[in-house]
Every structure is written in structure tokens, then in C-alpha cells.
Coordinates of N, CA and C in Angstrom, one line a residue:
M516 N 2.9 -21.6 12.1 CA 3.3 -21.3 10.7 C 3.7 -19.8 10.7
A517 N 4.8 -19.5 10.1 CA 5.3 -18.1 10.0 C 4.3 -17.3 9.1
K518 N 4.1 -16.1 9.4 CA 3.2 -15.3 8.5 C 3.9 -14.9 7.2
K519 N 3.2 -14.8 6.2 CA 3.7 -14.4 4.9 C 3.5 -12.9 4.7
P520 N 4.5 -12.0 4.9 CA 4.3 -10.6 4.9 C 4.2 -10.0 3.5
W521 N 3.4 -9.0 3.4 CA 3.4 -8.2 2.2 C 4.5 -7.1 2.3
I522 N 5.3 -7.0 1.4 CA 6.4 -6.0 1.5 C 6.6 -5.4 0.1
G523 N 6.5 -4.0 0.0 CA 6.6 -3.4 -1.3 C 6.8 -1.9 -1.1
T524 N 6.8 -1.3 -2.3 CA 7.1 0.2 -2.3 C 6.4 0.9 -3.4
N525 N 6.1 2.2 -3.1 CA 5.5 3.1 -4.1 C 6.5 4.0 -4.6
W526 N 6.8 4.0 -5.9 CA 7.8 4.9 -6.4 C 7.5 6.4 -6.4
K527 N 6.2 6.7 -6.2 CA 5.7 8.1 -6.3 C 6.1 8.6 -7.7
M528 N 6.5 9.9 -7.8 CA 6.8 10.5 -9.1 C 8.3 10.4 -9.3
N529 N 8.8 9.2 -9.4 CA 10.3 9.0 -9.5 C 10.5 7.9 -10.5
K530 N 11.7 7.9 -11.1 CA 12.3 6.9 -11.9 C 12.0 7.1 -13.4
T531 N 13.1 7.2 -14.2 CA 13.0 7.1 -15.6 C 12.8 5.6 -16.0
F532 N 12.6 5.4 -17.3 CA 12.6 4.0 -17.8 C 13.9 3.3 -17.5
A533 N 15.0 3.9 -17.7 CA 16.3 3.3 -17.4 C 16.4 2.9 -15.9
E534 N 15.9 3.8 -15.1 CA 16.0 3.5 -13.6 C 15.0 2.4 -13.3
A535 N 13.9 2.4 -13.9 CA 12.9 1.3 -13.7 C 13.5 0.0 -14.1
D536 N 14.1 0.0 -15.3 CA 14.7 -1.3 -15.8 C 15.8 -1.8 -14.8
E537 N 16.6 -0.9 -14.2 CA 17.6 -1.4 -13.3 C 17.0 -2.0 -12.0
F538 N 15.9 -1.3 -11.5 CA 15.2 -1.8 -10.4 C 14.7 -3.2 -10.6
T539 N 14.0 -3.4 -11.8 CA 13.4 -4.7 -12.0 C 14.4 -5.8 -12.3
R540 N 15.5 -5.4 -12.9 CA 16.6 -6.3 -13.2 C 17.1 -6.9 -11.8
I541 N 17.3 -6.1 -10.9 CA 17.8 -6.5 -9.6 C 16.8 -7.3 -8.8
L542 N 15.5 -6.8 -8.8 CA 14.5 -7.5 -8.1 C 14.1 -8.9 -8.7
S543 N 14.0 -8.9 -10.0 CA 13.7 -10.2 -10.6 C 14.8 -11.2 -10.5
G544 N 16.0 -10.8 -10.3 CA 17.1 -11.7 -10.1 C 17.2 -12.2 -8.6
S545 N 16.4 -11.7 -7.7 CA 16.4 -12.1 -6.4 C 15.6 -13.3 -6.1
D546 N 16.0 -14.2 -5.2 CA 15.2 -15.4 -4.9 C 13.8 -15.0 -4.3
F547 N 13.7 -13.8 -3.7 CA 12.5 -13.4 -3.1 C 11.4 -13.1 -4.2
A548 N 11.8 -12.9 -5.4 CA 10.9 -12.6 -6.5 C 10.0 -13.7 -6.8
V549 N 10.4 -14.9 -6.5 CA 9.6 -16.1 -6.7 C 9.3 -16.9 -5.4
S550 N 9.5 -16.3 -4.3 CA 9.4 -16.9 -3.0 C 7.9 -17.0 -2.6
D551 N 7.6 -18.1 -1.9 CA 6.3 -18.3 -1.3 C 6.3 -17.8 0.2
N552 N 7.4 -17.2 0.6 CA 7.5 -16.7 2.0 C 7.2 -15.3 2.2
V553 N 7.0 -14.6 1.0 CA 6.7 -13.1 1.1 C 6.0 -12.7 -0.2
Q554 N 5.1 -11.8 0.0 CA 4.4 -11.2 -1.2 C 4.9 -9.8 -1.5
L555 N 5.8 -9.8 -2.5 CA 6.4 -8.5 -2.9 C 5.5 -7.7 -3.9
F556 N 5.6 -6.4 -3.8 CA 4.8 -5.6 -4.8 C 5.6 -4.3 -5.0
A557 N 5.4 -3.8 -6.2 CA 6.1 -2.5 -6.6 C 5.0 -1.7 -7.4
I558 N 5.0 -0.4 -7.0 CA 4.0 0.5 -7.6 C 4.7 1.7 -8.3
P559 N 4.9 1.5 -9.6 CA 5.6 2.6 -10.4 C 4.6 3.7 -10.8
S560 N 5.1 4.7 -11.4 CA 4.2 5.7 -11.9 C 3.6 5.2 -13.2
F561 N 2.5 5.8 -13.7 CA 1.7 5.2 -14.8 C 2.5 4.9 -16.0
P562 N 3.4 5.8 -16.5 CA 4.1 5.5 -17.8 C 4.9 4.2 -17.7
A563 N 5.3 3.8 -16.5 CA 6.2 2.6 -16.4 C 5.5 1.3 -16.1
I564 N 4.2 1.3 -15.9 CA 3.5 0.1 -15.4 C 3.7 -1.0 -16.4
S565 N 3.4 -0.8 -17.7 CA 3.5 -1.9 -18.6 C 5.0 -2.5 -18.7
R566 N 5.9 -1.6 -18.7 CA 7.3 -1.9 -18.7 C 7.7 -2.8 -17.5
V567 N 7.3 -2.3 -16.3 CA 7.7 -3.0 -15.1 C 6.9 -4.4 -15.1
A568 N 5.7 -4.4 -15.4 CA 4.9 -5.6 -15.4 C 5.5 -6.7 -16.4
E569 N 6.0 -6.2 -17.5 CA 6.6 -7.2 -18.5 C 7.9 -7.7 -17.9
A570 N 8.7 -6.8 -17.3 CA 10.0 -7.3 -16.7 C 9.8 -8.2 -15.6
L571 N 8.7 -8.2 -14.9 CA 8.5 -9.0 -13.7 C 7.4 -10.1 -14.0
K572 N 7.1 -10.4 -15.2 CA 6.0 -11.3 -15.6 C 6.3 -12.8 -15.1
N573 N 7.6 -13.1 -15.0 CA 8.0 -14.5 -14.6 C 8.2 -14.6 -13.1
T574 N 7.8 -13.6 -12.4 CA 8.0 -13.6 -10.9 C 6.6 -13.6 -10.3
K575 N 6.6 -13.6 -8.9 CA 5.4 -13.5 -8.2 C 5.2 -12.0 -7.6
V576 N 6.0 -11.1 -8.1 CA 5.9 -9.7 -7.7 C 4.6 -9.1 -8.3
L577 N 3.8 -8.5 -7.5 CA 2.6 -7.8 -8.0 C 3.0 -6.3 -8.3
V578 N 2.5 -5.9 -9.5 CA 2.8 -4.5 -9.9 C 1.5 -3.7 -9.7
G579 N 1.6 -2.5 -9.3 CA 0.4 -1.7 -9.0 C 0.4 -0.4 -9.7
A580 N -0.8 0.3 -9.7 CA -1.0 1.6 -10.1 C -1.2 2.5 -8.9
Q581 N -0.7 3.8 -9.0 CA -0.7 4.7 -7.9 C -2.0 5.3 -7.6
N582 N -3.0 5.1 -8.6 CA -4.3 5.7 -8.4 C -5.2 5.2 -9.5
I583 N -6.5 5.2 -9.3 CA -7.4 4.8 -10.4 C -8.6 5.7 -10.3
H584 N -9.4 5.9 -11.3 CA -10.7 6.5 -11.2 C -11.7 5.4 -10.9
W585 N -12.9 5.8 -10.5 CA -13.9 4.8 -10.1 C -14.8 4.4 -11.3
E586 N -14.8 5.2 -12.4 CA -15.5 4.9 -13.6 C -14.7 4.0 -14.5
D587 N -15.3 3.2 -15.3 CA -14.6 2.3 -16.3 C -14.1 3.1 -17.5
E588 N -14.8 4.2 -17.9 CA -14.4 5.0 -19.0 C -15.1 6.3 -18.9
G589 N -14.7 7.3 -19.8 CA -15.5 8.5 -19.8 C -14.6 9.7 -20.0
Q590 N -15.3 10.9 -19.9 CA -14.6 12.2 -20.1 C -14.0 12.7 -18.8
F591 N -12.8 12.1 -18.5 CA -12.1 12.4 -17.3 C -10.7 12.7 -17.6
T592 N -10.4 13.8 -18.2 CA -9.0 14.1 -18.7 C -8.0 13.9 -17.6
G593 N -7.0 13.2 -17.9 CA -5.9 13.0 -17.0 C -6.0 11.8 -16.0
E594 N -7.2 11.2 -16.1 CA -7.5 10.1 -15.2 C -7.2 8.8 -15.9
V595 N -7.1 7.7 -15.1 CA -6.9 6.3 -15.6 C -7.9 5.4 -14.9
S596 N -8.6 4.7 -15.7 CA -9.6 3.8 -15.2 C -9.0 2.5 -14.7
P597 N -9.8 1.8 -13.8 CA -9.3 0.5 -13.4 C -9.1 -0.5 -14.6
V598 N -10.0 -0.4 -15.6 CA -9.8 -1.2 -16.8 C -8.5 -1.0 -17.4
Q599 N -8.1 0.3 -17.6 CA -6.9 0.7 -18.3 C -5.7 0.2 -17.4
A600 N -5.8 0.4 -16.1 CA -4.7 0.1 -15.2 C -4.4 -1.4 -15.3
K601 N -5.5 -2.2 -15.3 CA -5.3 -3.7 -15.4 C -4.8 -4.1 -16.7
D602 N -5.3 -3.4 -17.8 CA -4.8 -3.7 -19.1 C -3.3 -3.4 -19.3
A603 N -2.8 -2.5 -18.5 CA -1.4 -2.1 -18.6 C -0.5 -3.1 -17.8
G604 N -1.1 -3.9 -17.0 CA -0.4 -4.9 -16.3 C -0.4 -4.8 -14.8
A605 N -1.2 -3.8 -14.3 CA -1.3 -3.6 -12.8 C -2.2 -4.7 -12.2
R606 N -1.8 -5.1 -11.1 CA -2.6 -6.1 -10.3 C -3.1 -5.5 -9.0
I607 N -2.5 -4.4 -8.6 CA -2.9 -3.6 -7.4 C -3.3 -2.2 -7.8
A608 N -4.2 -1.7 -7.1 CA -4.6 -0.3 -7.2 C -4.4 0.4 -5.8
L609 N -3.4 1.3 -5.8 CA -3.2 2.1 -4.6 C -4.2 3.2 -4.5
I610 N -4.9 3.3 -3.3 CA -6.1 4.2 -3.2 C -6.0 4.9 -1.9
G611 N -6.2 6.2 -2.0 CA -6.3 7.1 -0.8 C -5.0 7.4 -0.1
H612 N -3.9 7.4 -0.9 CA -2.6 7.8 -0.3 C -2.7 9.2 0.3
S613 N -2.1 9.5 1.4 CA -2.2 10.8 2.0 C -1.9 12.0 1.1
E614 N -0.9 11.8 0.1 CA -0.6 12.8 -0.8 C -1.8 13.1 -1.8
R615 N -2.5 12.0 -2.1 CA -3.7 12.2 -3.0 C -4.8 12.9 -2.2
R616 N -4.9 12.6 -0.9 CA -5.9 13.3 -0.1 C -5.6 14.7 0.1
E617 N -4.3 15.0 0.4 CA -3.9 16.4 0.8 C -3.8 17.3 -0.5
M618 N -3.2 16.8 -1.5 CA -2.9 17.6 -2.7 C -3.9 17.6 -3.8
F619 N -4.7 16.5 -3.9 CA -5.6 16.4 -5.0 C -7.0 16.1 -4.7
G620 N -7.4 16.4 -3.4 CA -8.8 16.5 -3.0 C -9.4 15.1 -2.9
E621 N -8.6 14.1 -2.7 CA -9.2 12.7 -2.4 C -10.0 12.8 -1.1
T622 N -11.2 12.2 -1.1 CA -12.0 12.2 0.1 C -12.3 10.8 0.5
D623 N -12.8 10.6 1.7 CA -13.2 9.3 2.2 C -14.2 8.6 1.2
E624 N -15.1 9.5 0.6 CA -16.1 8.9 -0.3 C -15.5 8.5 -1.6
T625 N -14.6 9.3 -2.2 CA -13.9 8.9 -3.4 C -13.0 7.6 -3.2
V626 N -12.4 7.5 -2.0 CA -11.7 6.3 -1.7 C -12.6 5.1 -1.7
S627 N -13.8 5.2 -1.2 CA -14.7 4.1 -1.2 C -15.1 3.7 -2.6
L628 N -15.3 4.7 -3.4 CA -15.7 4.4 -4.8 C -14.6 3.7 -5.6
K629 N -13.4 4.2 -5.4 CA -12.2 3.6 -6.1 C -11.9 2.2 -5.6
A630 N -12.1 2.0 -4.3 CA -11.8 0.7 -3.7 C -12.8 -0.3 -4.3
A631 N -14.1 0.0 -4.4 CA -15.1 -0.8 -4.9 C -14.8 -1.1 -6.4
A632 N -14.4 -0.1 -7.1 CA -14.1 -0.3 -8.6 C -12.9 -1.2 -8.8
A633 N -11.9 -1.1 -7.9 CA -10.7 -2.0 -8.0 C -11.1 -3.4 -7.8
V634 N -11.9 -3.7 -6.8 CA -12.3 -5.1 -6.5 C -13.2 -5.6 -7.6
K635 N -14.1 -4.7 -8.1 CA -15.0 -5.1 -9.2 C -14.2 -5.6 -10.4
H636 N -13.0 -5.1 -10.7 CA -12.2 -5.5 -11.8 C -11.1 -6.4 -11.5
G637 N -11.1 -7.0 -10.3 CA -10.2 -8.0 -9.9 C -8.8 -7.5 -9.5
L638 N -8.7 -6.2 -9.2 CA -7.5 -5.7 -8.7 C -7.4 -5.7 -7.2
V639 N -6.3 -5.9 -6.6 CA -6.1 -5.8 -5.2 C -6.3 -4.3 -4.8
A640 N -7.2 -4.0 -4.0 CA -7.4 -2.6 -3.5 C -6.5 -2.4 -2.3
L641 N -5.4 -1.6 -2.5 CA -4.5 -1.3 -1.4 C -4.9 0.1 -0.9
I642 N -5.6 0.1 0.2 CA -6.2 1.4 0.8 C -5.3 1.9 1.9
C643 N -5.0 3.2 1.7 CA -4.2 3.9 2.7 C -5.1 4.7 3.7
I644 N -4.8 4.5 5.0 CA -5.5 5.3 6.0 C -4.4 6.0 6.8
G645 N -4.7 7.1 7.5 CA -3.7 7.7 8.3 C -4.1 9.0 8.9
D646 N -3.6 9.3 10.1 CA -3.9 10.6 10.8 C -2.8 11.6 10.6
T647 N -3.2 12.9 10.5 CA -2.3 14.0 10.4 C -1.6 14.3 11.7
R648 N -0.6 15.2 11.7 CA 0.0 15.6 12.9 C -1.0 16.3 13.8
D649 N -1.8 17.2 13.3 CA -2.8 17.9 14.1 C -3.8 16.9 14.8
E650 N -4.2 15.9 14.0 CA -5.1 14.9 14.5 C -4.5 14.0 15.6
F651 N -3.2 13.7 15.4 CA -2.5 12.9 16.3 C -2.3 13.7 17.6
D652 N -1.9 15.0 17.5 CA -1.6 15.8 18.7 C -2.9 16.1 19.5
A653 N -4.1 16.0 18.8 CA -5.4 16.3 19.4 C -6.0 15.0 20.0
G654 N -5.2 13.9 19.9 CA -5.7 12.6 20.4 C -6.9 12.0 19.6
R655 N -6.9 12.4 18.3 CA -8.0 11.9 17.5 C -7.7 10.8 16.5
T656 N -6.5 10.2 16.7 CA -6.1 9.1 15.8 C -7.1 8.0 15.7
G657 N -7.6 7.5 16.8 CA -8.5 6.4 16.7 C -9.8 6.7 16.0
E658 N -10.3 8.0 16.3 CA -11.5 8.4 15.6 C -11.3 8.5 14.1
V659 N -10.2 9.1 13.7 CA -9.9 9.3 12.3 C -9.8 7.9 11.6
L660 N -9.0 7.0 12.1 CA -8.8 5.7 11.5 C -10.1 4.9 11.4
K661 N -11.0 5.1 12.4 CA -12.3 4.4 12.4 C -13.1 4.9 11.2
R662 N -13.2 6.2 11.1 CA -14.0 6.8 10.0 C -13.4 6.5 8.6
Q663 N -12.1 6.6 8.4 CA -11.5 6.3 7.1 C -11.7 4.8 6.8
T664 N -11.5 4.0 7.7 CA -11.6 2.5 7.5 C -13.0 2.1 7.1
E665 N -14.0 2.5 7.9 CA -15.4 2.1 7.7 C -15.9 2.7 6.4
I666 N -15.6 3.9 6.0 CA -16.1 4.5 4.8 C -15.4 3.8 3.6
A667 N -14.1 3.6 3.7 CA -13.3 3.0 2.6 C -13.8 1.6 2.2
L668 N -14.3 0.9 3.2 CA -14.7 -0.5 3.0 C -16.2 -0.6 2.7
S669 N -16.9 0.5 2.8 CA -18.4 0.4 2.8 C -19.0 0.0 1.5
R670 N -18.3 0.2 0.4 CA -18.9 -0.2 -0.9 C -18.4 -1.5 -1.5
I671 N -17.5 -2.1 -0.9 CA -16.9 -3.3 -1.4 C -17.9 -4.4 -1.5
D672 N -17.9 -5.1 -2.7 CA -18.8 -6.2 -3.0 C -18.0 -7.5 -2.6
W673 N -18.2 -8.0 -1.4 CA -17.3 -9.2 -1.0 C -17.8 -10.5 -1.7
S674 N -18.8 -10.4 -2.5 CA -19.2 -11.6 -3.2 C -18.4 -11.8 -4.5
Q675 N -17.7 -10.7 -4.9 CA -16.8 -10.8 -6.1 C -15.8 -11.9 -5.9
S676 N -15.7 -12.7 -6.9 CA -14.7 -13.8 -6.8 C -13.3 -13.3 -6.6
G677 N -12.6 -13.8 -5.6 CA -11.2 -13.3 -5.3 C -11.1 -11.9 -4.8
A678 N -12.1 -11.3 -4.3 CA -12.1 -10.0 -3.8 C -10.9 -9.9 -2.7
T679 N -10.0 -9.0 -3.0 CA -8.9 -8.8 -2.1 C -8.7 -7.3 -1.8
V680 N -8.7 -7.1 -0.5 CA -8.4 -5.7 0.0 C -7.3 -5.8 1.0
V681 N -6.3 -4.9 0.9 CA -5.2 -4.8 1.8 C -5.3 -3.3 2.3
V682 N -5.1 -3.1 3.6 CA -5.1 -1.8 4.2 C -3.7 -1.4 4.7
A683 N -3.3 -0.2 4.4 CA -2.0 0.3 4.9 C -2.2 1.4 5.9
Y684 N -1.7 1.3 7.1 CA -1.8 2.4 8.0 C -0.5 3.2 7.9
E685 N -0.6 4.5 7.4 CA 0.5 5.4 7.2 C 0.2 6.7 7.9
P686 N 0.7 6.8 9.1 CA 0.5 8.1 9.8 C 1.1 9.2 8.9
V687 N 0.3 10.3 8.6 CA 0.8 11.3 7.8 C 2.1 12.0 8.4
W688 N 2.1 12.1 9.7 CA 3.2 12.7 10.4 C 4.5 11.9 10.4
S689 N 4.4 10.7 9.8 CA 5.5 9.7 9.9 C 6.1 9.5 8.5
I690 N 5.5 10.1 7.5 CA 6.0 9.8 6.1 C 6.7 11.0 5.5
G691 N 7.5 10.8 4.5 CA 8.1 11.9 3.8 C 9.5 12.2 4.4
T692 N 10.1 13.2 3.8 CA 11.5 13.6 4.2 C 11.5 14.1 5.6
R693 N 10.4 14.7 6.0 CA 10.4 15.3 7.4 C 9.6 14.4 8.4
G694 N 9.3 13.2 8.0 CA 8.5 12.3 8.8 C 9.3 11.9 10.1
T695 N 8.5 11.6 11.1 CA 9.0 11.1 12.4 C 8.6 9.6 12.5
P696 N 9.6 8.7 12.5 CA 9.2 7.3 12.7 C 8.4 7.1 13.9
A697 N 7.3 6.3 13.7 CA 6.4 6.0 14.8 C 7.1 4.8 15.6
E698 N 6.8 4.9 17.0 CA 7.4 3.8 17.8 C 6.6 2.5 17.4
P699 N 7.4 1.4 17.3 CA 6.8 0.1 16.9 C 5.6 -0.3 17.9
A700 N 5.8 0.0 19.2 CA 4.7 -0.3 20.1 C 3.4 0.4 19.8
F701 N 3.6 1.7 19.4 CA 2.4 2.5 19.0 C 1.7 1.9 17.8
V702 N 2.6 1.5 16.8 CA 2.0 1.0 15.6 C 1.3 -0.3 15.9
E703 N 1.8 -1.2 16.8 CA 1.2 -2.4 17.1 C -0.2 -2.2 17.8
E704 N -0.2 -1.2 18.7 CA -1.4 -0.8 19.3 C -2.5 -0.4 18.3
K705 N -2.2 0.5 17.4 CA -3.1 1.0 16.4 C -3.6 -0.1 15.5
H706 N -2.6 -1.0 15.1 CA -3.0 -2.1 14.3 C -4.0 -3.0 14.9
G707 N -3.8 -3.2 16.2 CA -4.8 -4.0 17.0 C -6.2 -3.4 16.9
E708 N -6.3 -2.0 17.0 CA -7.5 -1.3 17.0 C -8.2 -1.4 15.6
I709 N -7.3 -1.3 14.6 CA -7.8 -1.4 13.2 C -8.3 -2.8 12.9
K710 N -7.6 -3.8 13.3 CA -8.0 -5.2 13.2 C -9.3 -5.5 13.8
H711 N -9.5 -4.9 15.0 CA -10.8 -5.0 15.6 C -11.9 -4.4 14.8
L712 N -11.6 -3.3 14.1 CA -12.6 -2.6 13.2 C -13.0 -3.6 12.1
F713 N -12.0 -4.2 11.5 CA -12.3 -5.2 10.4 C -13.3 -6.2 10.9
Q714 N -13.1 -6.7 12.1 CA -14.0 -7.8 12.6 C -15.4 -7.2 12.9
S715 N -15.4 -6.1 13.5 CA -16.7 -5.5 13.9 C -17.5 -5.0 12.7
S716 N -16.8 -4.5 11.7 CA -17.5 -4.0 10.5 C -17.8 -5.0 9.4
L717 N -16.8 -6.0 9.3 CA -16.9 -6.9 8.2 C -17.1 -8.4 8.7
G718 N -16.7 -8.6 9.9 CA -16.7 -10.0 10.3 C -15.6 -10.8 9.7
R719 N -14.6 -10.2 9.3 CA -13.4 -10.9 8.6 C -12.2 -10.1 8.9
D720 N -11.1 -10.7 8.7 CA -9.8 -10.1 8.8 C -9.2 -9.7 7.5
L721 N -8.5 -8.6 7.4 CA -7.8 -8.2 6.2 C -6.3 -8.0 6.6
S722 N -5.5 -8.1 5.5 CA -4.0 -7.9 5.7 C -3.9 -6.4 6.0
L723 N -3.1 -6.1 7.0 CA -2.9 -4.7 7.4 C -1.4 -4.4 7.4
L724 N -1.0 -3.5 6.6 CA 0.5 -3.2 6.4 C 0.7 -1.9 7.2
Y725 N 2.0 -1.7 7.5 CA 2.4 -0.4 8.1 C 3.4 0.3 7.2
G726 N 3.2 1.6 7.0 CA 4.1 2.4 6.2 C 4.3 3.8 6.9
G727 N 5.4 4.2 7.0 CA 5.7 5.5 7.6 C 7.2 5.5 8.1
S728 N 8.1 6.0 7.3 CA 9.5 6.0 7.6 C 10.0 4.6 8.0
V729 N 9.6 3.6 7.3 CA 10.1 2.2 7.5 C 11.5 2.2 6.9
N730 N 12.4 1.7 7.6 CA 13.8 1.7 7.2 C 14.5 0.4 7.7
P731 N 15.8 0.2 7.3 CA 16.5 -1.0 7.7 C 16.6 -1.2 9.2
Q732 N 16.6 -0.1 9.9 CA 16.7 -0.2 11.4 C 15.5 -0.6 12.1
N733 N 14.3 -0.3 11.6 CA 13.1 -0.6 12.3 C 12.2 -1.7 11.6
A734 N 12.6 -2.1 10.5 CA 11.7 -3.0 9.7 C 11.4 -4.3 10.4
V735 N 12.4 -4.9 10.9 CA 12.2 -6.2 11.6 C 11.4 -6.1 12.8
D736 N 11.6 -5.1 13.6 CA 10.8 -4.8 14.9 C 9.4 -4.6 14.5
L737 N 9.1 -3.9 13.4 CA 7.7 -3.7 13.0 C 7.1 -5.0 12.5
A738 N 7.8 -5.6 11.5 CA 7.2 -6.7 10.8 C 6.9 -8.0 11.7
T739 N 7.6 -8.1 12.8 CA 7.5 -9.3 13.6 C 6.5 -9.1 14.7
R740 N 5.8 -7.9 14.8 CA 4.8 -7.7 15.8 C 3.4 -8.2 15.4
P741 N 2.6 -8.6 16.4 CA 1.3 -9.1 16.0 C 0.5 -8.0 15.4
G742 N -0.3 -8.4 14.4 CA -1.2 -7.4 13.7 C -0.6 -6.6 12.6
I743 N 0.7 -6.7 12.5 CA 1.4 -6.0 11.4 C 1.7 -7.1 10.3
D744 N 1.0 -7.1 9.2 CA 1.1 -8.1 8.2 C 2.0 -7.8 7.1
G745 N 2.7 -6.7 7.2 CA 3.7 -6.4 6.2 C 4.1 -4.9 6.2
L746 N 4.9 -4.5 5.3 CA 5.5 -3.2 5.3 C 5.3 -2.5 3.9
F747 N 4.9 -1.3 4.0 CA 4.8 -0.4 2.8 C 5.9 0.6 2.9
I748 N 7.0 0.4 2.1 CA 8.2 1.1 2.4 C 8.4 2.3 1.3
G749 N 8.9 3.4 1.8 CA 9.2 4.5 0.9 C 10.6 4.5 0.4
R750 N 11.3 5.6 0.7 CA 12.6 5.8 0.0 C 13.6 4.7 0.3
S751 N 13.5 4.0 1.4 CA 14.4 2.9 1.8 C 14.4 1.8 0.8
A752 N 13.3 1.7 0.0 CA 13.1 0.6 -0.9 C 13.1 1.1 -2.4
W753 N 13.4 2.4 -2.6 CA 13.4 2.9 -4.0 C 14.6 2.3 -4.8
N754 N 15.6 1.9 -4.0 CA 16.7 1.2 -4.6 C 16.4 -0.3 -4.4
A755 N 16.4 -1.1 -5.5 CA 16.0 -2.5 -5.3 C 16.9 -3.3 -4.3
D756 N 18.2 -2.9 -4.3 CA 19.1 -3.6 -3.3 C 18.6 -3.3 -1.9
G757 N 18.1 -2.1 -1.7 CA 17.6 -1.7 -0.3 C 16.3 -2.5 0.0
L758 N 15.4 -2.7 -1.0 CA 14.2 -3.5 -0.8 C 14.6 -4.9 -0.5
V759 N 15.5 -5.5 -1.3 CA 15.8 -6.9 -1.1 C 16.5 -7.1 0.3
S760 N 17.3 -6.2 0.7 CA 18.0 -6.3 2.0 C 16.9 -6.3 3.1
I761 N 15.9 -5.5 3.1 CA 14.9 -5.4 4.1 C 14.1 -6.7 4.1
V762 N 13.8 -7.2 2.9 CA 13.0 -8.4 2.7 C 13.8 -9.6 3.4
R763 N 15.1 -9.6 3.1 CA 15.9 -10.7 3.7 C 15.9 -10.7 5.2
D764 N 16.1 -9.5 5.7 CA 16.1 -9.4 7.2 C 14.7 -9.8 7.8
V765 N 13.6 -9.3 7.2 CA 12.3 -9.6 7.7 C 12.0 -11.1 7.6
T766 N 12.2 -11.7 6.5 CA 11.9 -13.1 6.3 C 12.8 -14.0 7.1
D767 N 14.0 -13.6 7.3 CA 14.9 -14.4 8.2 C 14.3 -14.3 9.7
A768 N 13.9 -13.2 10.1 CA 13.4 -13.0 11.4 C 12.1 -13.8 11.7
L769 N 11.3 -13.9 10.6 CA 10.0 -14.6 10.7 C 10.1 -16.1 10.5
A770 N 11.2 -16.5 10.0 CA 11.3 -18.0 9.7 C 11.3 -18.8 11.0

């Protein structure tokens, strides 16, 4: 049986309402929006969550929030709780993105708190892990991924009904405008190591996505390799036509 990949994109701090509307118009009109062969997701910035969720309500596309706080409510100016994110229409909480870690002080511990909060409230916890260029150059990739993975999953209550956690490996040195695409063979190797961590730490498998300069040229090679359960795409999928094109190529290759 062909695997059902997760494929989606994080809009970061981009798109006006008009641009969000155009994206959802194209995506909702695609056959893939209601397909059982792929799990699509889109993660807009907070102001657009409700709008995007409403536009995609008759599809199987999951809408996400780019961050959540670990508390349900309180005096945390500028933060959004998992309760509020879910109420706005989010079904995924993106946690621990490298930009949150680097620019806003996200730590392994806060990632674990947020992941647990997401699962508690029935959100899919999409947890990002990744090594920096310095860590990669120093040969510390395996050590870093082990630490981040084990701490991120340490507070999850797996007895929660429907608890769903998805992990995305995004090498920090491979994302952004100056990112260097990782070799698919390297990604496959690291995914194998992370999958082993899931089994040794949890005794279960989790869906493991790859993100880091994913583009139309490397998407199929990545998505068809063992241990790579989907793609977390950046700028190549900010245009809905670009996302749909990659999804078509990947699902055709997996069929």
C-alpha cells in the first residue's frame, strides 16, 4: 500500500487577506483538497486562521497555527493559547520552528510544554527539530536531534484520545533564502536515526516530515525515500499552484 504523505506549508509572516483568499480558492478547487491519498495542511499567520479555516471547511486540508502558548489563558500579552487557536479553526499547532528558537527564545523545554498543551486540546502537534550550521559542521547533528526529540516528546500524554504528533526535521542550514538543500541520501539517513529514537523512546512510530529548501526539483526524490513521511515546504508552496504541482508529482510517484 502506498504511503499517504503529509504535505503542507507554513506561510510565516506573509499574505494579506486577499492573498490568503486566492491561495485557498486555488487549493480548495484542487482534487487533492479532498483526496485520501495525501494529507494537506496550510499554516497561515494568526489573523488569517479563521478566514482560511472557513474557506477550507469543506475539504480535508488541515489548517494550523504558527505557535501557541502552553497555558490555556492568562496574562501573556501577545500570546495565543491552544484554546484560542483551536477556536479560530486551527487543527495543527506548529511548535519549535527554528525561527522561534533563534529569534524568540524558544527552548527545548518550552517546546515540550507547548507540544503537551497541543495534544491536551486535540490539536496535532507539529514539532520542528533541526541542527544549525555550526552543529552540523561539528558533527553534532545526531546529538542535537536526539536531545530535541526526546525533550519535545517527554510531556506528551499518549492516553489522550486521538493524540497526534508529527515531527518535521528541518536542518537550520537548509532553510530560508540562503539555505543549502540537503542531499536526499543524508535526509534519509537522519530520518532513519530519528525513527529509531521514536521506537526507543516511545515504543511507537510517528510521522516524520522533511523541510529544508524543498522544491519541485527534489520533492519526489525526498518523498519517495523510506522514513520520509511527507514534506514541509517553504516558499515553493507559498503559491497554491506551486503546492498543487508538487503534490501531484509526489502522489503520482507514490501511486
